[in-house]
mmCIF file of C-alpha atoms and ligand atoms in Angstrom:
data_model
loop_
_atom_site.group_PDB
_atom_site.id
_atom_site.type_symbol
_atom_site.label_atom_id
_atom_site.label_comp_id
_atom_site.label_asym_id
_atom_site.label_seq_id
_atom_site.Cartn_x
_atom_site.Cartn_y
_atom_site.Cartn_z
ATOM 1 C CA MET A 11 6.923 40.204 -2.063
ATOM 2 C CA ARG A 12 9.621 37.528 -2.091
ATOM 3 C CA ASP A 13 9.410 35.153 -5.050
ATOM 4 C CA SER A 14 9.466 31.351 -5.112
ATOM 5 C CA ARG A 15 13.188 31.249 -5.792
ATOM 6 C CA TYR A 16 13.904 33.005 -2.510
ATOM 7 C CA PHE A 17 12.002 30.418 -0.439
ATOM 8 C CA ILE A 18 13.369 27.475 -2.392
ATOM 9 C CA ASP A 19 16.916 28.715 -1.829
ATOM 10 C CA LEU A 20 16.324 29.006 1.912
ATOM 11 C CA GLU A 21 15.092 25.412 2.044
ATOM 12 C CA GLN A 22 18.070 24.256 0.031
ATOM 13 C CA GLN A 23 20.490 26.130 2.275
ATOM 14 C CA PHE A 24 19.144 25.145 5.681
ATOM 15 C CA GLY A 25 16.959 22.069 5.285
ATOM 16 C CA ALA A 26 17.637 18.350 5.230
ATOM 17 C CA PHE A 27 17.091 16.732 1.851
ATOM 18 C CA ASN A 28 14.570 14.062 2.826
ATOM 19 C CA TYR A 29 11.986 15.460 0.364
ATOM 20 C CA LYS A 30 12.136 16.452 -3.271
ATOM 21 C CA PRO A 31 9.065 18.661 -3.672
ATOM 22 C CA LEU A 32 7.831 20.217 -6.860
ATOM 23 C CA ASP A 33 9.096 23.780 -7.051
ATOM 24 C CA VAL A 34 5.855 25.458 -6.130
ATOM 25 C CA VAL A 35 5.847 27.587 -2.981
ATOM 26 C CA LEU A 36 2.342 27.730 -1.560
ATOM 27 C CA HIS A 37 1.099 30.637 0.442
ATOM 28 C CA ARG A 38 -2.662 30.311 0.815
ATOM 29 C CA GLY A 39 -5.447 27.717 0.501
ATOM 30 C CA GLN A 40 -9.210 27.661 0.352
ATOM 31 C CA GLY A 41 -11.302 24.546 -0.302
ATOM 32 C CA ILE A 42 -9.804 22.658 -3.232
ATOM 33 C CA TRP A 43 -7.573 25.577 -4.289
ATOM 34 C CA VAL A 44 -4.117 26.721 -3.250
ATOM 35 C CA TRP A 45 -2.145 29.793 -4.360
ATOM 36 C CA ASP A 46 1.614 30.184 -4.640
ATOM 37 C CA VAL A 47 3.631 33.216 -3.561
ATOM 38 C CA GLU A 48 3.383 34.635 -7.091
ATOM 39 C CA GLY A 49 -0.399 34.410 -6.909
ATOM 40 C CA HIS A 50 -0.894 31.469 -9.313
ATOM 41 C CA ARG A 51 -3.863 29.302 -8.444
ATOM 42 C CA TYR A 52 -3.737 25.482 -8.428
ATOM 43 C CA LEU A 53 -6.227 22.692 -7.932
ATOM 44 C CA ASP A 54 -4.821 20.594 -5.097
ATOM 45 C CA CYS A 55 -5.067 16.991 -6.285
ATOM 46 C CA LEU A 56 -3.009 15.609 -3.423
ATOM 47 C CA ALA A 57 -4.797 17.178 -0.443
ATOM 48 C CA ALA A 58 -1.729 16.611 1.709
ATOM 49 C CA TYR A 59 -1.895 12.851 1.156
ATOM 50 C CA SER A 60 -5.596 12.913 2.151
ATOM 51 C CA ALA A 61 -5.135 14.946 5.329
ATOM 52 C CA VAL A 62 -7.161 17.804 3.840
ATOM 53 C CA ASN A 63 -10.272 15.826 2.875
ATOM 54 C CA GLN A 64 -12.474 18.636 4.216
ATOM 55 C CA GLY A 65 -10.728 21.225 2.009
ATOM 56 C CA HIS A 66 -8.167 23.840 2.925
ATOM 57 C CA CYS A 67 -9.002 26.167 5.825
ATOM 58 C CA HIS A 68 -12.502 24.810 6.288
ATOM 59 C CA PRO A 69 -14.313 27.712 8.018
ATOM 60 C CA LYS A 70 -15.992 25.637 10.742
ATOM 61 C CA ILE A 71 -12.841 23.751 11.676
ATOM 62 C CA LEU A 72 -10.941 27.040 11.593
ATOM 63 C CA LYS A 73 -13.419 28.587 14.003
ATOM 64 C CA THR A 74 -13.079 25.659 16.388
ATOM 65 C CA LEU A 75 -9.290 25.897 16.209
ATOM 66 C CA ILE A 76 -9.336 29.596 17.062
ATOM 67 C CA ASP A 77 -11.964 29.292 19.797
ATOM 68 C CA GLN A 78 -10.259 26.342 21.455
ATOM 69 C CA ALA A 79 -6.793 27.907 21.122
ATOM 70 C CA GLN A 80 -8.123 30.922 23.005
ATOM 71 C CA THR A 81 -9.582 28.664 25.694
ATOM 72 C CA LEU A 82 -7.165 25.807 26.400
ATOM 73 C CA CYS A 83 -4.554 24.075 24.241
ATOM 74 C CA LEU A 84 -2.520 21.592 26.219
ATOM 75 C CA THR A 85 -2.951 19.975 29.590
ATOM 76 C CA SER A 86 -0.992 16.774 29.130
ATOM 77 C CA ARG A 87 -2.713 13.587 30.198
ATOM 78 C CA ALA A 88 -1.571 14.166 33.778
ATOM 79 C CA PHE A 89 -4.902 15.978 34.068
ATOM 80 C CA ARG A 90 -8.217 15.526 32.312
ATOM 81 C CA ASN A 91 -9.784 17.951 29.859
ATOM 82 C CA ASP A 92 -13.336 18.572 28.732
ATOM 83 C CA GLN A 93 -12.736 17.806 25.042
ATOM 84 C CA LEU A 94 -11.270 14.314 25.341
ATOM 85 C CA GLY A 95 -14.354 12.470 26.599
ATOM 86 C CA PRO A 96 -16.717 13.981 24.024
ATOM 87 C CA PHE A 97 -14.169 13.242 21.285
ATOM 88 C CA TYR A 98 -14.052 9.586 22.378
ATOM 89 C CA GLN A 99 -17.819 9.375 22.467
ATOM 90 C CA GLU A 100 -18.322 10.931 19.055
ATOM 91 C CA VAL A 101 -15.591 9.007 17.251
ATOM 92 C CA CYS A 102 -16.862 5.741 18.787
ATOM 93 C CA ALA A 103 -20.464 6.463 17.770
ATOM 94 C CA LEU A 104 -19.411 7.295 14.229
ATOM 95 C CA THR A 105 -17.108 4.312 13.710
ATOM 96 C CA ARG A 106 -18.838 1.776 15.975
ATOM 97 C CA SER A 107 -15.717 1.466 18.111
ATOM 98 C CA HIS A 108 -15.549 0.706 21.802
ATOM 99 C CA ARG A 109 -12.302 2.235 22.935
ATOM 100 C CA VAL A 110 -9.948 4.921 21.653
ATOM 101 C CA LEU A 111 -6.308 5.817 22.141
ATOM 102 C CA PRO A 112 -5.415 9.247 20.736
ATOM 103 C CA MET A 113 -1.979 10.095 19.377
ATOM 104 C CA ASN A 114 -0.621 12.717 16.984
ATOM 105 C CA SER A 115 0.965 11.351 13.813
ATOM 106 C CA GLY A 116 -0.130 8.306 11.881
ATOM 107 C CA ALA A 117 3.155 6.544 12.571
ATOM 108 C CA GLU A 118 2.548 6.962 16.298
ATOM 109 C CA ALA A 119 -0.836 5.286 15.952
ATOM 110 C CA VAL A 120 0.867 2.378 14.169
ATOM 111 C CA GLU A 121 3.540 2.114 16.865
ATOM 112 C CA THR A 122 0.823 2.224 19.511
ATOM 113 C CA VAL A 123 -1.107 -0.613 17.954
ATOM 114 C CA ILE A 124 1.988 -2.781 17.568
ATOM 115 C CA LYS A 125 2.817 -2.330 21.245
ATOM 116 C CA SER A 126 -0.787 -3.040 22.222
ATOM 117 C CA VAL A 127 -1.233 -6.215 20.182
ATOM 118 C CA ARG A 128 2.095 -7.595 21.360
ATOM 119 C CA LYS A 129 1.023 -7.117 24.973
ATOM 120 C CA TRP A 130 -2.391 -8.601 24.187
ATOM 121 C CA GLY A 131 -0.598 -11.566 22.650
ATOM 122 C CA TYR A 132 1.364 -12.230 25.834
ATOM 123 C CA GLU A 133 -1.378 -11.497 28.361
ATOM 124 C CA VAL A 134 -4.470 -12.801 26.621
ATOM 125 C CA LYS A 135 -3.440 -15.149 23.832
ATOM 126 C CA GLY A 136 -0.659 -16.695 25.926
ATOM 127 C CA ILE A 137 2.241 -16.322 23.516
ATOM 128 C CA PRO A 138 5.668 -16.927 25.092
ATOM 129 C CA ARG A 139 7.577 -13.773 26.001
ATOM 130 C CA ASP A 140 9.144 -11.798 23.139
ATOM 131 C CA ARG A 141 7.903 -14.228 20.501
ATOM 132 C CA ALA A 142 4.901 -12.269 19.172
ATOM 133 C CA GLU A 143 4.676 -11.933 15.399
ATOM 134 C CA VAL A 144 2.785 -9.370 13.371
ATOM 135 C CA ILE A 145 2.037 -10.101 9.713
ATOM 136 C CA VAL A 146 2.254 -7.210 7.232
ATOM 137 C CA CYS A 147 2.057 -6.876 3.444
ATOM 138 C CA ALA A 148 4.652 -6.268 0.766
ATOM 139 C CA GLY A 149 4.349 -2.751 -0.583
ATOM 140 C CA ASN A 150 2.997 -1.478 2.732
ATOM 141 C CA PHE A 151 3.274 2.095 3.892
ATOM 142 C CA HIS A 152 2.631 2.658 7.588
ATOM 143 C CA GLY A 153 4.954 5.572 8.367
ATOM 144 C CA ARG A 154 8.591 6.353 9.030
ATOM 145 C CA THR A 155 9.596 5.280 12.528
ATOM 146 C CA LEU A 156 12.261 2.619 12.992
ATOM 147 C CA ALA A 157 9.895 -0.230 13.819
ATOM 148 C CA ILE A 158 7.751 0.638 10.806
ATOM 149 C CA VAL A 159 10.503 1.055 8.214
ATOM 150 C CA GLY A 160 11.931 -2.190 9.549
ATOM 151 C CA PHE A 161 8.982 -4.069 8.014
ATOM 152 C CA SER A 162 8.744 -1.932 4.880
ATOM 153 C CA THR A 163 9.657 -3.599 1.594
ATOM 154 C CA ASP A 164 10.659 -0.310 -0.032
ATOM 155 C CA PRO A 165 14.475 -0.223 -0.236
ATOM 156 C CA LYS A 166 14.514 3.592 -0.026
ATOM 157 C CA SER A 167 12.649 3.512 3.284
ATOM 158 C CA ARG A 168 15.000 0.933 4.823
ATOM 159 C CA ALA A 169 18.471 1.155 3.380
ATOM 160 C CA GLY A 170 20.998 2.513 5.849
ATOM 161 C CA PHE A 171 18.655 2.577 8.841
ATOM 162 C CA GLY A 172 19.125 -0.880 10.369
ATOM 163 C CA PRO A 173 19.280 -2.804 12.625
ATOM 164 C CA PHE A 174 15.548 -3.322 12.737
ATOM 165 C CA ALA A 175 13.115 -4.760 15.254
ATOM 166 C CA PRO A 176 12.271 -8.453 14.771
ATOM 167 C CA GLY A 177 8.789 -9.946 14.948
ATOM 168 C CA PHE A 178 7.340 -9.087 11.547
ATOM 169 C CA THR A 179 6.435 -11.386 8.665
ATOM 170 C CA VAL A 180 5.844 -10.022 5.171
ATOM 171 C CA ILE A 181 3.314 -11.612 2.804
ATOM 172 C CA PRO A 182 2.029 -10.496 -0.625
ATOM 173 C CA PHE A 183 -0.824 -7.959 -0.620
ATOM 174 C CA GLY A 184 -4.218 -9.119 -1.855
ATOM 175 C CA ASP A 185 -3.495 -12.815 -1.265
ATOM 176 C CA ALA A 186 -5.672 -14.183 1.535
ATOM 177 C CA ALA A 187 -4.293 -17.720 1.175
ATOM 178 C CA ALA A 188 -0.815 -16.337 1.897
ATOM 179 C CA LEU A 189 -2.155 -14.918 5.156
ATOM 180 C CA GLU A 190 -3.540 -18.254 6.245
ATOM 181 C CA ARG A 191 -0.211 -19.935 5.436
ATOM 182 C CA ALA A 192 1.806 -17.326 7.324
ATOM 183 C CA ILE A 193 -0.122 -17.565 10.589
ATOM 184 C CA THR A 194 1.699 -19.435 13.359
ATOM 185 C CA PRO A 195 0.807 -20.009 17.017
ATOM 186 C CA HIS A 196 2.786 -16.826 17.755
ATOM 187 C CA THR A 197 0.869 -14.571 15.384
ATOM 188 C CA VAL A 198 -0.865 -11.725 17.191
ATOM 189 C CA ALA A 199 -2.080 -9.512 14.376
ATOM 190 C CA PHE A 200 -2.377 -8.800 10.686
ATOM 191 C CA LEU A 201 -1.729 -5.157 9.792
ATOM 192 C CA VAL A 202 -2.939 -4.089 6.348
ATOM 193 C CA GLU A 203 -4.144 -1.093 4.336
ATOM 194 C CA PRO A 204 -7.565 -1.704 2.700
ATOM 195 C CA ILE A 205 -6.130 -0.033 -0.411
ATOM 196 C CA GLN A 206 -2.396 0.540 -0.614
ATOM 197 C CA GLY A 207 -1.993 4.275 -1.150
ATOM 198 C CA GLU A 208 1.719 4.989 -1.295
ATOM 199 C CA ALA A 209 2.306 1.808 -3.277
ATOM 200 C CA GLY A 210 0.249 3.434 -6.054
ATOM 201 C CA VAL A 211 -3.438 3.008 -5.193
ATOM 202 C CA ILE A 212 -3.363 -0.787 -5.278
ATOM 203 C CA ILE A 213 -6.867 -2.192 -4.854
ATOM 204 C CA PRO A 214 -6.994 -5.812 -3.676
ATOM 205 C CA PRO A 215 -9.250 -8.370 -5.402
ATOM 206 C CA ARG A 216 -12.922 -8.213 -4.438
ATOM 207 C CA GLY A 217 -13.625 -10.329 -1.378
ATOM 208 C CA TYR A 218 -10.077 -10.052 -0.050
ATOM 209 C CA LEU A 219 -11.020 -8.207 3.128
ATOM 210 C CA GLN A 220 -13.885 -10.612 3.808
ATOM 211 C CA GLU A 221 -11.504 -13.551 3.492
ATOM 212 C CA VAL A 222 -8.965 -11.799 5.678
ATOM 213 C CA ARG A 223 -11.661 -11.131 8.262
ATOM 214 C CA ARG A 224 -12.693 -14.782 8.273
ATOM 215 C CA ILE A 225 -9.107 -16.031 8.603
ATOM 216 C CA CYS A 226 -8.211 -13.636 11.417
ATOM 217 C CA THR A 227 -11.307 -14.634 13.386
ATOM 218 C CA ALA A 228 -10.644 -18.327 12.846
ATOM 219 C CA HIS A 229 -7.080 -18.040 14.160
ATOM 220 C CA ASN A 230 -7.670 -15.509 16.950
ATOM 221 C CA VAL A 231 -5.480 -12.976 15.120
ATOM 222 C CA VAL A 232 -6.233 -9.269 15.550
ATOM 223 C CA LEU A 233 -7.175 -7.618 12.266
ATOM 224 C CA ILE A 234 -5.739 -4.106 12.139
ATOM 225 C CA LEU A 235 -6.768 -1.919 9.232
ATOM 226 C CA ASP A 236 -4.566 1.104 8.627
ATOM 227 C CA GLU A 237 -7.172 3.563 7.363
ATOM 228 C CA ILE A 238 -4.987 6.598 7.925
ATOM 229 C CA GLN A 239 -5.219 7.335 4.204
ATOM 230 C CA THR A 240 -8.286 5.360 3.055
ATOM 231 C CA GLY A 241 -10.456 6.410 5.982
ATOM 232 C CA LEU A 242 -12.689 9.402 6.671
ATOM 233 C CA GLY A 243 -14.452 9.525 3.350
ATOM 234 C CA ARG A 244 -11.559 9.215 0.935
ATOM 235 C CA THR A 245 -12.884 6.092 -0.808
ATOM 236 C CA GLY A 246 -16.540 7.145 -0.771
ATOM 237 C CA ARG A 247 -17.282 5.477 2.560
ATOM 238 C CA LEU A 248 -16.459 6.657 6.052
ATOM 239 C CA LEU A 249 -14.062 3.711 6.291
ATOM 240 C CA ALA A 250 -12.883 1.620 3.365
ATOM 241 C CA GLU A 251 -13.743 -1.585 5.260
ATOM 242 C CA GLU A 252 -17.406 -0.782 4.539
ATOM 243 C CA HIS A 253 -16.911 -1.615 0.858
ATOM 244 C CA GLU A 254 -16.708 -5.248 1.917
ATOM 245 C CA GLY A 255 -19.084 -5.015 4.860
ATOM 246 C CA ILE A 256 -16.504 -6.080 7.400
ATOM 247 C CA GLU A 257 -15.327 -4.687 10.697
ATOM 248 C CA ALA A 258 -11.709 -4.627 11.757
ATOM 249 C CA ASP A 259 -10.765 -5.330 15.357
ATOM 250 C CA ILE A 260 -8.651 -2.213 15.319
ATOM 251 C CA THR A 261 -8.798 0.712 12.912
ATOM 252 C CA LEU A 262 -6.128 3.369 12.637
ATOM 253 C CA VAL A 263 -7.110 6.867 11.597
ATOM 254 C CA GLY A 264 -5.091 10.044 11.269
ATOM 255 C CA LYS A 265 -4.537 12.580 8.514
ATOM 256 C CA ALA A 266 -8.078 13.937 7.816
ATOM 257 C CA LEU A 267 -9.055 13.385 11.447
ATOM 258 C CA SER A 268 -8.098 17.049 11.886
ATOM 259 C CA GLY A 269 -8.963 18.260 8.384
ATOM 260 C CA GLY A 270 -5.290 19.129 8.013
ATOM 261 C CA PHE A 271 -5.220 21.712 10.805
ATOM 262 C CA TYR A 272 -3.241 19.766 13.313
ATOM 263 C CA PRO A 273 -1.652 16.327 13.691
ATOM 264 C CA VAL A 274 -4.258 14.049 15.268
ATOM 265 C CA SER A 275 -4.373 10.269 15.013
ATOM 266 C CA ALA A 276 -6.200 7.562 16.895
ATOM 267 C CA VAL A 277 -6.308 3.844 17.499
ATOM 268 C CA LEU A 278 -9.953 2.739 17.398
ATOM 269 C CA SER A 279 -10.634 -0.622 18.907
ATOM 270 C CA THR A 280 -13.706 -2.808 18.823
ATOM 271 C CA SER A 281 -11.922 -5.487 20.764
ATOM 272 C CA GLU A 282 -10.359 -6.104 24.133
ATOM 273 C CA VAL A 283 -6.878 -5.221 22.855
ATOM 274 C CA LEU A 284 -6.541 -1.660 24.186
ATOM 275 C CA GLY A 285 -7.709 -2.946 27.558
ATOM 276 C CA VAL A 286 -4.284 -4.492 28.178
ATOM 277 C CA LEU A 287 -2.575 -1.106 28.562
ATOM 278 C CA ARG A 288 -2.193 0.133 32.111
ATOM 279 C CA PRO A 289 -1.142 3.527 33.509
ATOM 280 C CA GLY A 290 2.394 4.490 32.602
ATOM 281 C CA GLU A 291 2.822 1.920 29.842
ATOM 282 C CA HIS A 292 2.210 4.215 26.892
ATOM 283 C CA GLY A 293 1.505 7.870 26.193
ATOM 284 C CA SER A 294 2.307 11.118 24.464
ATOM 285 C CA THR A 295 2.577 14.669 25.772
ATOM 286 C CA PHE A 296 0.350 16.029 23.035
ATOM 287 C CA GLY A 297 -1.890 12.985 22.495
ATOM 288 C CA GLY A 298 -5.518 13.727 23.361
ATOM 289 C CA ASN A 299 -4.922 17.426 24.048
ATOM 290 C CA PRO A 300 -7.988 19.677 24.080
ATOM 291 C CA LEU A 301 -7.038 21.573 20.922
ATOM 292 C CA ALA A 302 -6.570 18.330 18.975
ATOM 293 C CA CYS A 303 -9.803 16.850 20.311
ATOM 294 C CA ALA A 304 -11.857 19.958 19.585
ATOM 295 C CA VAL A 305 -10.473 20.207 16.050
ATOM 296 C CA ALA A 306 -11.054 16.495 15.409
ATOM 297 C CA ARG A 307 -14.641 16.704 16.662
ATOM 298 C CA THR A 308 -15.456 19.453 14.185
ATOM 299 C CA ALA A 309 -13.467 17.813 11.380
ATOM 300 C CA LEU A 310 -15.566 14.646 11.786
ATOM 301 C CA ARG A 311 -18.787 16.605 12.117
ATOM 302 C CA VAL A 312 -18.364 18.572 8.876
ATOM 303 C CA LEU A 313 -17.316 15.458 6.998
ATOM 304 C CA VAL A 314 -20.703 13.921 7.786
ATOM 305 C CA GLU A 315 -22.940 16.993 7.957
ATOM 306 C CA GLU A 316 -21.758 18.459 4.695
ATOM 307 C CA GLY A 317 -22.147 15.236 2.759
ATOM 308 C CA MET A 318 -18.466 14.918 1.875
ATOM 309 C CA ILE A 319 -18.456 11.135 2.016
ATOM 310 C CA GLU A 320 -21.303 10.777 -0.499
ATOM 311 C CA ASN A 321 -19.709 13.495 -2.604
ATOM 312 C CA SER A 322 -16.460 11.535 -2.615
ATOM 313 C CA GLU A 323 -18.257 8.509 -4.024
ATOM 314 C CA LYS A 324 -20.096 10.468 -6.728
ATOM 315 C CA MET A 325 -17.257 12.742 -7.755
ATOM 316 C CA GLY A 326 -14.850 9.834 -7.609
ATOM 317 C CA GLU A 327 -16.906 7.923 -10.179
ATOM 318 C CA PHE A 328 -17.091 10.983 -12.390
ATOM 319 C CA PHE A 329 -13.372 11.741 -12.165
ATOM 320 C CA LEU A 330 -12.440 8.090 -12.699
ATOM 321 C CA ALA A 331 -14.655 7.838 -15.780
ATOM 322 C CA GLY A 332 -13.153 11.052 -17.162
ATOM 323 C CA LEU A 333 -9.609 9.815 -16.696
ATOM 324 C CA ARG A 334 -10.450 6.408 -18.167
ATOM 325 C CA ALA A 335 -11.843 8.119 -21.240
ATOM 326 C CA ILE A 336 -8.432 9.577 -22.060
ATOM 327 C CA ARG A 337 -7.084 7.617 -25.006
ATOM 328 C CA SER A 338 -3.338 7.613 -24.659
ATOM 329 C CA PRO A 339 -0.627 5.036 -25.339
ATOM 330 C CA LEU A 340 1.169 6.437 -22.290
ATOM 331 C CA ILE A 341 -1.466 5.258 -19.814
ATOM 332 C CA LYS A 342 -1.349 1.691 -18.561
ATOM 333 C CA GLU A 343 -4.260 1.755 -16.119
ATOM 334 C CA VAL A 344 -6.536 4.107 -14.225
ATOM 335 C CA ARG A 345 -7.935 2.700 -10.984
ATOM 336 C CA GLY A 346 -9.581 4.071 -7.904
ATOM 337 C CA ARG A 347 -12.324 4.037 -5.371
ATOM 338 C CA GLY A 348 -14.082 7.241 -4.393
ATOM 339 C CA LEU A 349 -11.633 10.098 -4.717
ATOM 340 C CA MET A 350 -8.606 7.871 -4.221
ATOM 341 C CA ILE A 351 -7.451 7.520 -7.804
ATOM 342 C CA GLY A 352 -4.213 6.330 -9.369
ATOM 343 C CA LEU A 353 -3.180 6.698 -12.988
ATOM 344 C CA GLU A 354 -0.404 4.285 -13.865
ATOM 345 C CA LEU A 355 1.822 5.098 -16.810
ATOM 346 C CA GLN A 356 3.494 2.668 -19.141
ATOM 347 C CA PRO A 357 7.096 2.030 -18.108
ATOM 348 C CA GLU A 358 8.276 3.649 -21.365
ATOM 349 C CA ALA A 359 6.439 6.907 -20.542
ATOM 350 C CA GLY A 360 9.554 8.093 -18.762
ATOM 351 C CA GLY A 361 8.291 8.283 -15.182
ATOM 352 C CA ALA A 362 5.423 10.110 -13.549
ATOM 353 C CA ARG A 363 7.344 13.072 -12.221
ATOM 354 C CA ARG A 364 7.619 14.964 -15.494
ATOM 355 C CA PHE A 365 3.869 14.590 -15.944
ATOM 356 C CA CYS A 366 3.316 16.063 -12.488
ATOM 357 C CA GLN A 367 5.584 18.896 -13.546
ATOM 358 C CA ALA A 368 3.509 19.449 -16.687
ATOM 359 C CA LEU A 369 0.249 19.302 -14.723
ATOM 360 C CA LYS A 370 1.639 21.895 -12.341
ATOM 361 C CA GLU A 371 2.298 24.235 -15.286
ATOM 362 C CA ARG A 372 -1.400 23.837 -16.137
ATOM 363 C CA GLY A 373 -2.616 24.550 -12.612
ATOM 364 C CA ILE A 374 -3.000 21.076 -11.126
ATOM 365 C CA LEU A 375 -0.890 19.782 -8.244
ATOM 366 C CA CYS A 376 -0.319 16.026 -8.178
ATOM 367 C CA LYS A 377 2.285 13.747 -6.731
ATOM 368 C CA ASP A 378 4.014 10.850 -8.421
ATOM 369 C CA THR A 379 4.285 7.702 -6.383
ATOM 370 C CA HIS A 380 6.571 4.763 -7.075
ATOM 371 C CA GLU A 381 7.943 6.083 -10.375
ATOM 372 C CA HIS A 382 5.033 5.367 -12.677
ATOM 373 C CA THR A 383 1.819 6.285 -10.885
ATOM 374 C CA ILE A 384 0.150 9.668 -10.473
ATOM 375 C CA ARG A 385 -2.312 10.000 -7.651
ATOM 376 C CA PHE A 386 -5.453 12.125 -7.976
ATOM 377 C CA SER A 387 -6.930 12.665 -4.521
ATOM 378 C CA PRO A 388 -8.433 16.143 -4.258
ATOM 379 C CA PRO A 389 -10.319 17.383 -1.203
ATOM 380 C CA LEU A 390 -13.728 15.704 -0.926
ATOM 381 C CA VAL A 391 -15.533 19.010 -1.459
ATOM 382 C CA ILE A 392 -14.659 19.054 -5.165
ATOM 383 C CA GLN A 393 -17.610 19.555 -7.533
ATOM 384 C CA ARG A 394 -18.380 18.442 -11.080
ATOM 385 C CA PRO A 395 -17.353 21.698 -12.814
ATOM 386 C CA ASP A 396 -14.004 21.598 -10.991
ATOM 387 C CA ILE A 397 -13.381 18.070 -12.264
ATOM 388 C CA GLU A 398 -14.390 19.099 -15.790
ATOM 389 C CA TRP A 399 -11.955 21.992 -15.497
ATOM 390 C CA ALA A 400 -9.244 19.579 -14.349
ATOM 391 C CA LEU A 401 -9.943 17.020 -17.088
ATOM 392 C CA ASP A 402 -9.625 19.751 -19.738
ATOM 393 C CA ARG A 403 -6.119 20.376 -18.459
ATOM 394 C CA ILE A 404 -5.130 16.790 -17.780
ATOM 395 C CA LEU A 405 -6.085 15.575 -21.260
ATOM 396 C CA PRO A 406 -3.466 17.489 -23.285
ATOM 397 C CA VAL A 407 -0.701 16.334 -20.945
ATOM 398 C CA PHE A 408 -1.326 12.713 -21.927
ATOM 399 C CA ALA A 409 -2.751 13.194 -25.366
ATOM 400 C CA SER A 410 0.409 13.567 -27.415
ATOM 401 C CA ALA A 411 3.808 12.078 -26.811
ATOM 402 C CA GLY A 412 3.701 13.504 -23.308
ATOM 403 C CA PRO A 413 5.021 16.743 -21.925
HETATM 404 C C1 PLP B 4 0.420 8.738 5.944
HETATM 405 C C2 PLP B 4 0.246 7.334 6.380
HETATM 406 C C3 PLP B 4 0.805 6.869 7.592
HETATM 407 C C4 PLP B 4 1.722 7.701 8.443
HETATM 408 O O1 PLP B 4 1.156 8.871 8.920
HETATM 409 P P1 PLP B 4 2.109 10.061 9.420
HETATM 410 O O2 PLP B 4 1.161 11.050 10.004
HETATM 411 O O3 PLP B 4 2.831 10.579 8.216
HETATM 412 O O4 PLP B 4 3.039 9.486 10.411
HETATM 413 C C5 PLP B 4 0.533 5.568 7.956
HETATM 414 N N1 PLP B 4 -0.233 4.767 7.192
HETATM 415 C C6 PLP B 4 -0.766 5.180 6.039
HETATM 416 C C7 PLP B 4 -1.609 4.236 5.233
HETATM 417 C C8 PLP B 4 -0.528 6.468 5.573
HETATM 418 O O5 PLP B 4 -1.035 6.853 4.401
#
């Protein structure tokens, strides 16, 4: 059997350098566990940035994938298929949406919604041509396409990639008054993550989303929640908007929509916005294909049927309490909702990456985000003994002077 070094060298020789992964070469996964090519077992505390909420290689989703792959994979939207309609119906029933537009990656869903709200702005709201504005938040992460990185505030995401598309206004996250001030007659939408994931699990003040909802309604501005990471059980609710009892006009989902088997994303609309698109104006060869729809249907079904959302809430509280109980001068704050947890280190702790390295040596895979924060977001099927096992290994990493 080839060892890790062999595979790492191949990546170094032939790949682009747009990632700097930990040097662990994974070969197999099951539930919350993954194994590397040397056979070491790890607890996956990233879950592919929340794409694997249902756990690795979930048997029911796997069966659907195989069955559907043996039946029909791709038709393009030039023809209809018998998985698309049922997928629409089920995702609408679950999320109380009225209309769906399926895509593949999360970034594509974001691009789709920006195109749609701009067109809605011109056709319905009556904004003069090419003047539509979308408001976004500092610290946002919505993907990697040109339009999206153009309104990022992360220098690494932007530098060297301009010129960028106009029409975006950036306001601070968690500040509803700033939203009200930023709205102009040309504002079509406010695009925001209910909890900022990539920024380091930043939870806005309580009541923020309710205020945002009120302001958007008052000004006829479309509220778009990017729930690509927070959605589908991650925060202990199906959608994070439920924590504040609000409903977005448009919700974006992706990642766990396929349980990690396949790229599937969707724009879910409770408003008239998607109605402005007409044949030929938008699309994707793979969007809405039968394999994607079948996989997504089962991924949603197991999430609900197997109680993963409730488990996320319970296990999240337990994990959060366990991490908060760690007494360490290195830790600045532990915050989270459900199984979306961030542990922020003191600036003098020397950065999160070496802690992730040390956790890896102890059998736990985590990812640092924005220098000083470690994210703990295991698959939602994790159980109490697994978390106790993890805490026993996490504690020594922070207990002393660090790794
Ligand atoms: C991951 C993510 C995206 C982008 O999804 P991709 O599938 O990587 O394009 C967009 N928004 C949020 C909040 C995300 O976490």
